[in-house]
mmCIF file of C-alpha atoms and ligand atoms in Angstrom:
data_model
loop_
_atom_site.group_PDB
_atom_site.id
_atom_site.type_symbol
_atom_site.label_atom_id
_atom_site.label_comp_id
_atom_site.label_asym_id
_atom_site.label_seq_id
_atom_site.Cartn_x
_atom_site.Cartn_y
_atom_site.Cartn_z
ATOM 1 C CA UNK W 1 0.000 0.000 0.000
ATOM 2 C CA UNK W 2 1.498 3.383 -1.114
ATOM 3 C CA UNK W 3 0.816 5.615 1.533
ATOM 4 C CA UNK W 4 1.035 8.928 0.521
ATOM 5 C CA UNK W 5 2.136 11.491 3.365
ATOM 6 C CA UNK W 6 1.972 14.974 2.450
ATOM 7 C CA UNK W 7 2.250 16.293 6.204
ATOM 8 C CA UNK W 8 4.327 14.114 8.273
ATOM 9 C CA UNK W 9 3.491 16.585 11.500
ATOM 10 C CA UNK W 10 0.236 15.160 11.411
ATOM 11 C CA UNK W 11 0.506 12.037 9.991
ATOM 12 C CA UNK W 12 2.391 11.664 13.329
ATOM 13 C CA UNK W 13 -0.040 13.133 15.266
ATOM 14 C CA UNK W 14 -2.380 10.459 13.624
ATOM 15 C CA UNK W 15 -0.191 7.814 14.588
ATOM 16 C CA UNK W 16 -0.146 8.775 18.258
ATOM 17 C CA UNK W 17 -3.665 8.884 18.155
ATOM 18 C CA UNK W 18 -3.915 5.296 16.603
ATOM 19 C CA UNK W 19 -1.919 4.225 19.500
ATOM 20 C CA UNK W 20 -3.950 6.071 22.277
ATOM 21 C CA UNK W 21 -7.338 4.218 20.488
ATOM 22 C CA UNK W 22 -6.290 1.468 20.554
ATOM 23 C CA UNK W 23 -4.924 1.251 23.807
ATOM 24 C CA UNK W 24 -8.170 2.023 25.792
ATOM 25 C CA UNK W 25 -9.284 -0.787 24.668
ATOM 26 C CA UNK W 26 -7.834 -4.010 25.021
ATOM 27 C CA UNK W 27 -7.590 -7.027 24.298
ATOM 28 C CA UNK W 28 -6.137 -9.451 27.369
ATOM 29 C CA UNK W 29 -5.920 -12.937 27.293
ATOM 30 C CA UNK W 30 -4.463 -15.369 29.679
ATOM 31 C CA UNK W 31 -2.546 -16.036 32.626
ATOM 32 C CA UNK W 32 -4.690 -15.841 35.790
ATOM 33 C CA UNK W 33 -1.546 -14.700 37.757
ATOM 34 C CA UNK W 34 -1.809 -11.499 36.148
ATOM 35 C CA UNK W 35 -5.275 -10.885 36.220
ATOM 36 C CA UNK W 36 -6.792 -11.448 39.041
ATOM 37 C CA UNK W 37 -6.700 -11.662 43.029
ATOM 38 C CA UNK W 38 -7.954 -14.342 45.091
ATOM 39 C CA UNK W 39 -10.365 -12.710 47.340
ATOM 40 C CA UNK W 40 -11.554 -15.662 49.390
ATOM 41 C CA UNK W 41 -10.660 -19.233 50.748
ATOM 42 C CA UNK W 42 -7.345 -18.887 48.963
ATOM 43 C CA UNK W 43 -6.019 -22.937 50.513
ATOM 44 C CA UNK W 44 -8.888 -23.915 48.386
ATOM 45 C CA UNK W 45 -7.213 -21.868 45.208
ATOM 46 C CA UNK W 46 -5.107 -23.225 42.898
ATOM 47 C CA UNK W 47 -3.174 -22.282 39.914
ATOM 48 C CA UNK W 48 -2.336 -25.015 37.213
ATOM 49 C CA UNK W 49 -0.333 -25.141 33.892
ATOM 50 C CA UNK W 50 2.208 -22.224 35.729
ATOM 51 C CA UNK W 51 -1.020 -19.477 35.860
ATOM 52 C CA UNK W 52 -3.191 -20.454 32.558
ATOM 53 C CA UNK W 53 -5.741 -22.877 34.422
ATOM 54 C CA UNK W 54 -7.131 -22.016 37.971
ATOM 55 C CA UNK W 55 -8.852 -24.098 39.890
ATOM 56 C CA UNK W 56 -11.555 -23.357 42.660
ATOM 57 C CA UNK W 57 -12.118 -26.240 45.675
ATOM 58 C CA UNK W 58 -15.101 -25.788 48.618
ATOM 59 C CA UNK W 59 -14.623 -28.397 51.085
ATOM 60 C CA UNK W 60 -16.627 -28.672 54.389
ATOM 61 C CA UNK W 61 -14.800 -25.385 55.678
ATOM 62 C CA UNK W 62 -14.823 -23.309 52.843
ATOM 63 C CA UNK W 63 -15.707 -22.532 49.299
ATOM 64 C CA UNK W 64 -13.275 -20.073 47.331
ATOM 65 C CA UNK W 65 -13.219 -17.002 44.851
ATOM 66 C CA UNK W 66 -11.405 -14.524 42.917
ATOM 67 C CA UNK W 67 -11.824 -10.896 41.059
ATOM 68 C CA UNK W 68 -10.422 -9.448 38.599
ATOM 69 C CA UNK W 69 -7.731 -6.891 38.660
ATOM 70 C CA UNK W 70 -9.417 -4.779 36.212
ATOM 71 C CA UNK W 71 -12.357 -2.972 36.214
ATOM 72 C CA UNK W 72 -14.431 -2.767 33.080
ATOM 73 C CA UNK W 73 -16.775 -0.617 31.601
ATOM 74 C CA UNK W 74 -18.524 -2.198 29.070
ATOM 75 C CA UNK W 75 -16.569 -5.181 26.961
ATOM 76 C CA UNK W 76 -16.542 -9.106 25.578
ATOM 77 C CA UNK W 77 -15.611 -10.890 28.487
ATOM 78 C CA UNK W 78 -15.494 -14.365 28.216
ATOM 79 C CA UNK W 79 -14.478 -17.237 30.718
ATOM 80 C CA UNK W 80 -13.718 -21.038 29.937
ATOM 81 C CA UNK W 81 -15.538 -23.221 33.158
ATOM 82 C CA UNK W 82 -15.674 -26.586 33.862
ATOM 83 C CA UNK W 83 -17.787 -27.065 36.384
ATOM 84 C CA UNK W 84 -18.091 -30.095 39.238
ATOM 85 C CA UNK W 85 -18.458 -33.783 38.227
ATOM 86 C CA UNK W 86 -20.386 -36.229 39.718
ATOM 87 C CA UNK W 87 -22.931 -35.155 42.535
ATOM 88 C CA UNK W 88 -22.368 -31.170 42.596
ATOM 89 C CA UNK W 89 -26.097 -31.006 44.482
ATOM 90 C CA UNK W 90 -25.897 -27.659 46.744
ATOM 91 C CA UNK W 91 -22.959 -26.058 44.754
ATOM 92 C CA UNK W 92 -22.955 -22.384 42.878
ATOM 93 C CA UNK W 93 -20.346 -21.989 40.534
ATOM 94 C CA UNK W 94 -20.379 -18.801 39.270
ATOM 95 C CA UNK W 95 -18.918 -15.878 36.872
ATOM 96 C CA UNK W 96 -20.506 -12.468 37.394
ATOM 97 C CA UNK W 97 -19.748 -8.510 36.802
ATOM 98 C CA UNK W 98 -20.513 -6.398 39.646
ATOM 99 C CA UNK W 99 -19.655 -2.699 40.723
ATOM 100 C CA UNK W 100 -19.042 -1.532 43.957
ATOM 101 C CA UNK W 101 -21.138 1.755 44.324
ATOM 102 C CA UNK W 102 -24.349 1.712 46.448
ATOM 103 C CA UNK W 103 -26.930 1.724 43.229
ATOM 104 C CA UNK W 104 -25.274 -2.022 42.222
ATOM 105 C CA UNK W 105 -25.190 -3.387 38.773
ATOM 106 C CA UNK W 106 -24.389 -6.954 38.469
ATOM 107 C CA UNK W 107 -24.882 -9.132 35.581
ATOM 108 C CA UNK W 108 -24.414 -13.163 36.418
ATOM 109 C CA UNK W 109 -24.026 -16.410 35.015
ATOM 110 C CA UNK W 110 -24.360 -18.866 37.945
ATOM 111 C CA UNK W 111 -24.549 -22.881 37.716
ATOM 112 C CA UNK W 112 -26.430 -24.692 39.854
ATOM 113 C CA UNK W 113 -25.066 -28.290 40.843
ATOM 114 C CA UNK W 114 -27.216 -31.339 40.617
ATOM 115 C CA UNK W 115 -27.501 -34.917 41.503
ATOM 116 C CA UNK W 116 -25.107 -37.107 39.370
ATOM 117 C CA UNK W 117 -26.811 -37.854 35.839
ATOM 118 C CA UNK W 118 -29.156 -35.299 36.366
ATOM 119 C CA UNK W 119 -28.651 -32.043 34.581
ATOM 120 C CA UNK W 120 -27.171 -28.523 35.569
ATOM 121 C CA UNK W 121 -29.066 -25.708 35.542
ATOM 122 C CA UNK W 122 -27.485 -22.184 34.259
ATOM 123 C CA UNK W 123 -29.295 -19.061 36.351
ATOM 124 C CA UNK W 124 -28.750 -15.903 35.052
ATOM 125 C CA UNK W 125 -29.925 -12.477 36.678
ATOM 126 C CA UNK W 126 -29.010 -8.899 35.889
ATOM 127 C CA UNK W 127 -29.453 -6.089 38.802
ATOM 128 C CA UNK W 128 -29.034 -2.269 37.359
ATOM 129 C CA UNK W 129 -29.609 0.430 39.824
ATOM 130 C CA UNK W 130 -29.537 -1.833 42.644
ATOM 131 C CA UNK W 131 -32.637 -3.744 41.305
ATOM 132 C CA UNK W 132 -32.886 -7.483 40.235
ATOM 133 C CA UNK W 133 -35.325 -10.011 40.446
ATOM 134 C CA UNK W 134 -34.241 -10.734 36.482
ATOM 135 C CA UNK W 135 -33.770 -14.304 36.764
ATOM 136 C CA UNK W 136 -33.676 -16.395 33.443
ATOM 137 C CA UNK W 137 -32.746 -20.562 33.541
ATOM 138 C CA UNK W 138 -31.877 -22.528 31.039
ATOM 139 C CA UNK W 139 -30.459 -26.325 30.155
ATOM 140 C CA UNK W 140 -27.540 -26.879 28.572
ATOM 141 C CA UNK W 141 -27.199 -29.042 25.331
ATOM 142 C CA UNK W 142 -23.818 -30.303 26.437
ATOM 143 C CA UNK W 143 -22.479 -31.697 29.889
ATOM 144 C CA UNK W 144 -20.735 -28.988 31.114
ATOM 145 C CA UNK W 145 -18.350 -31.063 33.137
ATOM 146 C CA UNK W 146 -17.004 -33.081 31.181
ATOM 147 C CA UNK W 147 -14.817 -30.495 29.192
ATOM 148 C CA UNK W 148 -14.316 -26.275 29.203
ATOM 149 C CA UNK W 149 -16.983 -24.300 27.441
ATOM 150 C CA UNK W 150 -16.727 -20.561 26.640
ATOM 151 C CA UNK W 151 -18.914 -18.622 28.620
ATOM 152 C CA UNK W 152 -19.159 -15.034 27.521
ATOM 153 C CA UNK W 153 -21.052 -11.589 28.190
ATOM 154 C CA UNK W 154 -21.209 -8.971 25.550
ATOM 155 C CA UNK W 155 -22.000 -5.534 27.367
ATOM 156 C CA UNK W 156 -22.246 -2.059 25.207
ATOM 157 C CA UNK W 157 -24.211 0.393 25.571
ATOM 158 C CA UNK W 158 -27.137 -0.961 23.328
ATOM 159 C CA UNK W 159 -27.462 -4.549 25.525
ATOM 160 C CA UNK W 160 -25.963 -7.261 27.624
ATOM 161 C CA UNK W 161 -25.862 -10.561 25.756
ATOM 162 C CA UNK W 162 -25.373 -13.530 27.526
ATOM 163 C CA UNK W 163 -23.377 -16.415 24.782
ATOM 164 C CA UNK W 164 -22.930 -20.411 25.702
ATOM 165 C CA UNK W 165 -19.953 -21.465 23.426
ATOM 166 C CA UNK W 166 -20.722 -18.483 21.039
ATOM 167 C CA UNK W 167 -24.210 -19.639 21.017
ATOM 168 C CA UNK W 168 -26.888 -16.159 22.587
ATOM 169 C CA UNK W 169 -29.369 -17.492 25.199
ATOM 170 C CA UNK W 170 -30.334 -14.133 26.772
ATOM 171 C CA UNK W 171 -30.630 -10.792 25.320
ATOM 172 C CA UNK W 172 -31.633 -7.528 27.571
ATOM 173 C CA UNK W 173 -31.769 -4.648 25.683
ATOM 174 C CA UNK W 174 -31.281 -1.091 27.109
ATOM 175 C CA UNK W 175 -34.572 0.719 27.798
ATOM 176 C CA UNK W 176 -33.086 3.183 29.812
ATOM 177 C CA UNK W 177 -35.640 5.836 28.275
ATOM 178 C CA UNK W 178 -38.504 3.622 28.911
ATOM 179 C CA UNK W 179 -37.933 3.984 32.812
ATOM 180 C CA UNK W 180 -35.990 0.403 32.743
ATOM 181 C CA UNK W 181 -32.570 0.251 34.591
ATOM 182 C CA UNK W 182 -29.289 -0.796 32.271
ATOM 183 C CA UNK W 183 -25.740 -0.552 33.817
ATOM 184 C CA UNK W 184 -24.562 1.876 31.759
ATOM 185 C CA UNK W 185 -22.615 4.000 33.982
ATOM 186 C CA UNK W 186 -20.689 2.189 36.836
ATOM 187 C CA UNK W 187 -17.288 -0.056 36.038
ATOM 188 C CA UNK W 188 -17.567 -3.439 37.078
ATOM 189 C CA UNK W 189 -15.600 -6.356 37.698
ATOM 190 C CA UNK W 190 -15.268 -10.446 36.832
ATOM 191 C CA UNK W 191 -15.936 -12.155 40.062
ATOM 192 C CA UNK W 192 -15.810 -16.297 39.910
ATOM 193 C CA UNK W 193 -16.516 -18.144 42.861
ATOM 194 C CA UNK W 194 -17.764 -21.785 43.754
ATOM 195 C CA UNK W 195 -19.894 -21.693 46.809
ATOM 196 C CA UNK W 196 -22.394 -23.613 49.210
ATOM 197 C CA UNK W 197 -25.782 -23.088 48.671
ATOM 198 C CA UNK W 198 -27.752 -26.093 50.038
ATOM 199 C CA UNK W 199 -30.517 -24.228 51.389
ATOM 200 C CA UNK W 200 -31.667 -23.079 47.718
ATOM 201 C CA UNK W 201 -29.638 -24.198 44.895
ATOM 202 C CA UNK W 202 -30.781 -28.116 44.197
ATOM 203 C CA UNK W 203 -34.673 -28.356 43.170
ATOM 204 C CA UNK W 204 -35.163 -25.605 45.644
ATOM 205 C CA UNK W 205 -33.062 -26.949 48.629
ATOM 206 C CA UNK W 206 -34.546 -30.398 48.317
ATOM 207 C CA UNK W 207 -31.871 -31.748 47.418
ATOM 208 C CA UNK W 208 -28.370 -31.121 49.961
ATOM 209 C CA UNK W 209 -24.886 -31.258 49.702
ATOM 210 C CA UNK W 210 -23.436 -34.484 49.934
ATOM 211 C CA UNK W 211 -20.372 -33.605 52.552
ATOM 212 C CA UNK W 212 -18.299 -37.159 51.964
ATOM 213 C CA UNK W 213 -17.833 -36.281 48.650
ATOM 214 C CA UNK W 214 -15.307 -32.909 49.450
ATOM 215 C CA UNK W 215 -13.674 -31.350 48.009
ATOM 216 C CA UNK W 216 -15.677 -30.310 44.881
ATOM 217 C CA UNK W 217 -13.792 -28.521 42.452
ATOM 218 C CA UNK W 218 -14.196 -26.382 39.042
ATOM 219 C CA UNK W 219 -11.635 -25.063 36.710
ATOM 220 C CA UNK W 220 -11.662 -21.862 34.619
ATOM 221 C CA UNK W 221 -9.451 -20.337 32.065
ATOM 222 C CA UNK W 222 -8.933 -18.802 28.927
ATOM 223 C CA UNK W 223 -10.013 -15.079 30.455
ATOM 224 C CA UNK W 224 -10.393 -12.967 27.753
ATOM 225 C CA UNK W 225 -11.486 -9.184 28.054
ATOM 226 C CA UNK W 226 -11.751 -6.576 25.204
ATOM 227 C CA UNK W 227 -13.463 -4.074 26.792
ATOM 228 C CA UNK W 228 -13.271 -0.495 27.781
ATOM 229 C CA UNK W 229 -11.111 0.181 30.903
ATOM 230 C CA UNK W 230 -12.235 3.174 32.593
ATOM 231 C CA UNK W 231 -8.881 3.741 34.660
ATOM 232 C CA UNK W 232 -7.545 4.748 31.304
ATOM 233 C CA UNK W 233 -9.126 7.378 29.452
ATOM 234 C CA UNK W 234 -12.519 5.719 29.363
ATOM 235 C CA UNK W 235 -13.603 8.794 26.832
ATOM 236 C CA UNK W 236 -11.769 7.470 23.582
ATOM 237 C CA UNK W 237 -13.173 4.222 24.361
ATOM 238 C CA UNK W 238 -16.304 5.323 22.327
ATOM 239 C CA UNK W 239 -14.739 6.612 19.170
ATOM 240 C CA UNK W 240 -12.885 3.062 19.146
ATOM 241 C CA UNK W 241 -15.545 0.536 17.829
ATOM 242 C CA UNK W 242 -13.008 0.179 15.096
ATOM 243 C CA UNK W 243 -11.430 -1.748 17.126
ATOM 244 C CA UNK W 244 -13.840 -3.345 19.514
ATOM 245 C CA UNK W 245 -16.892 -4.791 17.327
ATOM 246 C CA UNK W 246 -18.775 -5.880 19.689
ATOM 247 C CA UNK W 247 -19.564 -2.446 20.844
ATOM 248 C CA UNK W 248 -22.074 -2.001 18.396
ATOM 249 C CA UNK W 249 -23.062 -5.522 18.728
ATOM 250 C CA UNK W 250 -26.533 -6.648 18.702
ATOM 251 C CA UNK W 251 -27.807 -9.876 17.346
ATOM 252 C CA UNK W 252 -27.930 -10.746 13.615
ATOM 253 C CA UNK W 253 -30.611 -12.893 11.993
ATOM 254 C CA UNK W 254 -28.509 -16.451 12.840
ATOM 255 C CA UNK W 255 -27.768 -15.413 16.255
ATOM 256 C CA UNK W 256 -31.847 -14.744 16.666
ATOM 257 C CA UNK W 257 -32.427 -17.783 15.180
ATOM 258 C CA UNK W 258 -30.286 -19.436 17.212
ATOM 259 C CA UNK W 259 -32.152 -17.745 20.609
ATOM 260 C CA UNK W 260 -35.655 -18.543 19.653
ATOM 261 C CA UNK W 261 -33.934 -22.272 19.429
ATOM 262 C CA UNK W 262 -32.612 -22.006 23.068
ATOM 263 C CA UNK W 263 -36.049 -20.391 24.036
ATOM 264 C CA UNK W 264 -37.873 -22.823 22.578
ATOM 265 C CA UNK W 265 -35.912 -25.516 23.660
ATOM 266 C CA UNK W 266 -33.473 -25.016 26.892
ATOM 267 C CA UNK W 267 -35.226 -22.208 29.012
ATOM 268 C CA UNK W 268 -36.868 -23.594 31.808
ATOM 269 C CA UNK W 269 -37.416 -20.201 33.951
ATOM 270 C CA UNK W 270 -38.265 -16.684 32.642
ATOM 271 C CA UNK W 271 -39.377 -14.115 34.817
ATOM 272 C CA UNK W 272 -41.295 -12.078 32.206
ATOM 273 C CA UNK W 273 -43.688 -15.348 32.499
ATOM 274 C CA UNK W 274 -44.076 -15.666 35.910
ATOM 275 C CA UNK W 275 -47.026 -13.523 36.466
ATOM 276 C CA UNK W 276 -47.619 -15.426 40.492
ATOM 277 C CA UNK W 277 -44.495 -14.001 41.240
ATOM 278 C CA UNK W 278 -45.087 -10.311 39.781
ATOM 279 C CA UNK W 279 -49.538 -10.218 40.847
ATOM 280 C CA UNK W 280 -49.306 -6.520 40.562
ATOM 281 C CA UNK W 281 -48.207 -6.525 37.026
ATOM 282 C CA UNK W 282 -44.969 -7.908 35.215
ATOM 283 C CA UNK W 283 -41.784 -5.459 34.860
ATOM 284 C CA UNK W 284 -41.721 -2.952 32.442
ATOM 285 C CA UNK W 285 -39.069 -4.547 30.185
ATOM 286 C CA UNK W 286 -41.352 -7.534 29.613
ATOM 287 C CA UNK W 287 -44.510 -5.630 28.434
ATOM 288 C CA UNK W 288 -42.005 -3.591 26.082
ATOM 289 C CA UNK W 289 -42.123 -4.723 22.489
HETATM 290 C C1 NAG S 1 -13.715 -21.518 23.286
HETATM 291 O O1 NAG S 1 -13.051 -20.454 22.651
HETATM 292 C C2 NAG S 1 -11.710 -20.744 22.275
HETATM 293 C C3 NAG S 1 -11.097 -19.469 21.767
HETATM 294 O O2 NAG S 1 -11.874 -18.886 20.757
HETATM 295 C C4 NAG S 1 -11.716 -21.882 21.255
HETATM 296 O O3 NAG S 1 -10.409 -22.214 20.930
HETATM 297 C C5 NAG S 1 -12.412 -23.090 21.882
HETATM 298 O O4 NAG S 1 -12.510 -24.124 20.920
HETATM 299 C C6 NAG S 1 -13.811 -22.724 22.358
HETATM 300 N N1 NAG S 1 -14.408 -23.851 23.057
HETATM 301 C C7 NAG S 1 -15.612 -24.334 22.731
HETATM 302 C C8 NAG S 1 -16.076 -25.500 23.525
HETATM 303 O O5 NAG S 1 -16.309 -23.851 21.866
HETATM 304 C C1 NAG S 2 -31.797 -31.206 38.692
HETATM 305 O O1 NAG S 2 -32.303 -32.294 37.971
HETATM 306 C C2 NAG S 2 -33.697 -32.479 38.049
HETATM 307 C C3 NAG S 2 -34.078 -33.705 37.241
HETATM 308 O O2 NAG S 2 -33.620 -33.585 35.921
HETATM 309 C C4 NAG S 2 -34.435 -31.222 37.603
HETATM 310 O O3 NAG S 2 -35.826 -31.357 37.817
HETATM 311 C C5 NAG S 2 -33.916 -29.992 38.358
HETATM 312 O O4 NAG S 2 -34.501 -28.842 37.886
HETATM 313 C C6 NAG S 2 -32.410 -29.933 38.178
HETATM 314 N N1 NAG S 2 -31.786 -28.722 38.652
HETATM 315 C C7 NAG S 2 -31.801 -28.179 39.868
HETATM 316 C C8 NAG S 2 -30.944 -27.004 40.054
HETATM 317 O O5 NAG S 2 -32.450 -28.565 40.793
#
């Protein structure tokens, strides 16, 4: 390519600003050393294959957790899990953004163990402005235990997608000028944790953890961000969706396709139906069109 520089003054000038671009948003892959802190039951933590693989135990005195270095304001963020064999009844593995402030955002994936042979159940939920009660469910069409699957969320500033193995099962769009909260203006963070939650988690609490069978124990890598980092200068972030697609992103015709499948199919709880749960009328964002 003959590139044709009649200024060089500013054709430097454009080349520092190339550089700035791109470097508010960016792409990170890899080793968990580097990316995040272990913020709970850290005996029960483990790093594998030096940093790429980590490895989260609960045993009968504690589950464990970590967070993310980085804070993000809107991104792809996507995890690899595999999540406890066997009988993981009582369990919560999970992968989440939250912020900090008072008003919290949070946007989860969280998998709820089972009795062996029976299925998991993915629970997703998305609080903006401190309110949630936005649970969706859903089956998966693979066993996610038996190998790592790529769990991602794409979050702009037109929705939050929620993707199995590239796959969208959940879509919430921003409505923020219909009166319907969207984070939109906080940074959050990755949280992962696997956790005890017998009292709720197995066909409502029915079902307990099995104790004899400790420790339980999922794995995560491949942590990928491209995303906006608001500790840099969060500003050029928006003139940069030359460099971060999924900005823009919302779903094209396949990718609807595709959720209407997993709606059809795989969802086995959507708040927007449960009208016992909501007698006074459901949310707004289910009566929108
Ligand atoms: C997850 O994503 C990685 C990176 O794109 C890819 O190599 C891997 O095959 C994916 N795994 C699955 C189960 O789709
Ligand atoms: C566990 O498996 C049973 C039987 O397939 C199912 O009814 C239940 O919803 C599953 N999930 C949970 C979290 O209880």
């Amino acid at each position: 390519m003959a590139l044709r520089v009649s200024n060089p003054k500013l054709f430097f000038q454009f080349l520092v600003t190339l550089v700035t671009l791109s470097s508010a948003t960016k792409f990170v892959s890899g080793n968990f050393y580097q990316l995040v802190d272990i913020i709970w039951g850290g005996q029960n933590v483990q790093y594998q294959d030096g940093g790429d693989v980590l490895a989260l135990s609960m045993d009968t005195i504690s589950g464990s957790g970590f967070v993310s270095k980085h804070e993000y304001l809107f991104g792809r963020i996507t995890m690899q899990m595999k999540l406890v064999s066997g009988n993981s009844a009582g369990t919560v593995t999970t992968f989440y953004l939250a912020s900090s402030g008072v008003s919290h955002d949070e946007v989860d994936f969280e998998f709820l163990g089972n009795q062996s042979g029976n299925p998991y159940v993915l629970h997703t939920n998305i609080f903006a402005q401190g309110k949630g009660d936005r649970e969706m469910q859903f089956n998966l069409w693979f066993d996610p235990t038996a190998d790592f699957h790529n769990y991602t969320l794409i979050w702009n500033p037109l929705n939050l997608i929620f993707l199995v193995d590239d796959v969208p099962l959940r879509v919430f769009r921003n409505r923020l000028e219909d009166g319907v909260g969207f984070p939109h203006d906080q940074p959050m963070r990755v949280y992962c944790s696997l956790w005890d939650a017998e009292e709720w988690a197995t066909e409502g609490g029915r079902v307990k953890t099995d104790w004899t069978l400790v420790p339980f124990t999922a794995y995560y890598k491949g942590f990928d961000t491209d995303a906006c980092y608001p500790a840099y200068d969060y500003s050029k972030c928006q003139w940069s969706s030359a460099w971060s697609p999924w900005y823009n992103q919302e779903l094209d015709n396949g990718q609807i396709w595709n959720l209407k499948w997993v709606n059809d199919n795989l969802k086995i709880y959507d708040y927007c139906e449960d009208t016992k749960r909501f007698p006074d009328g459901l949310p707004k964002e289910c009566t929108l069109p």
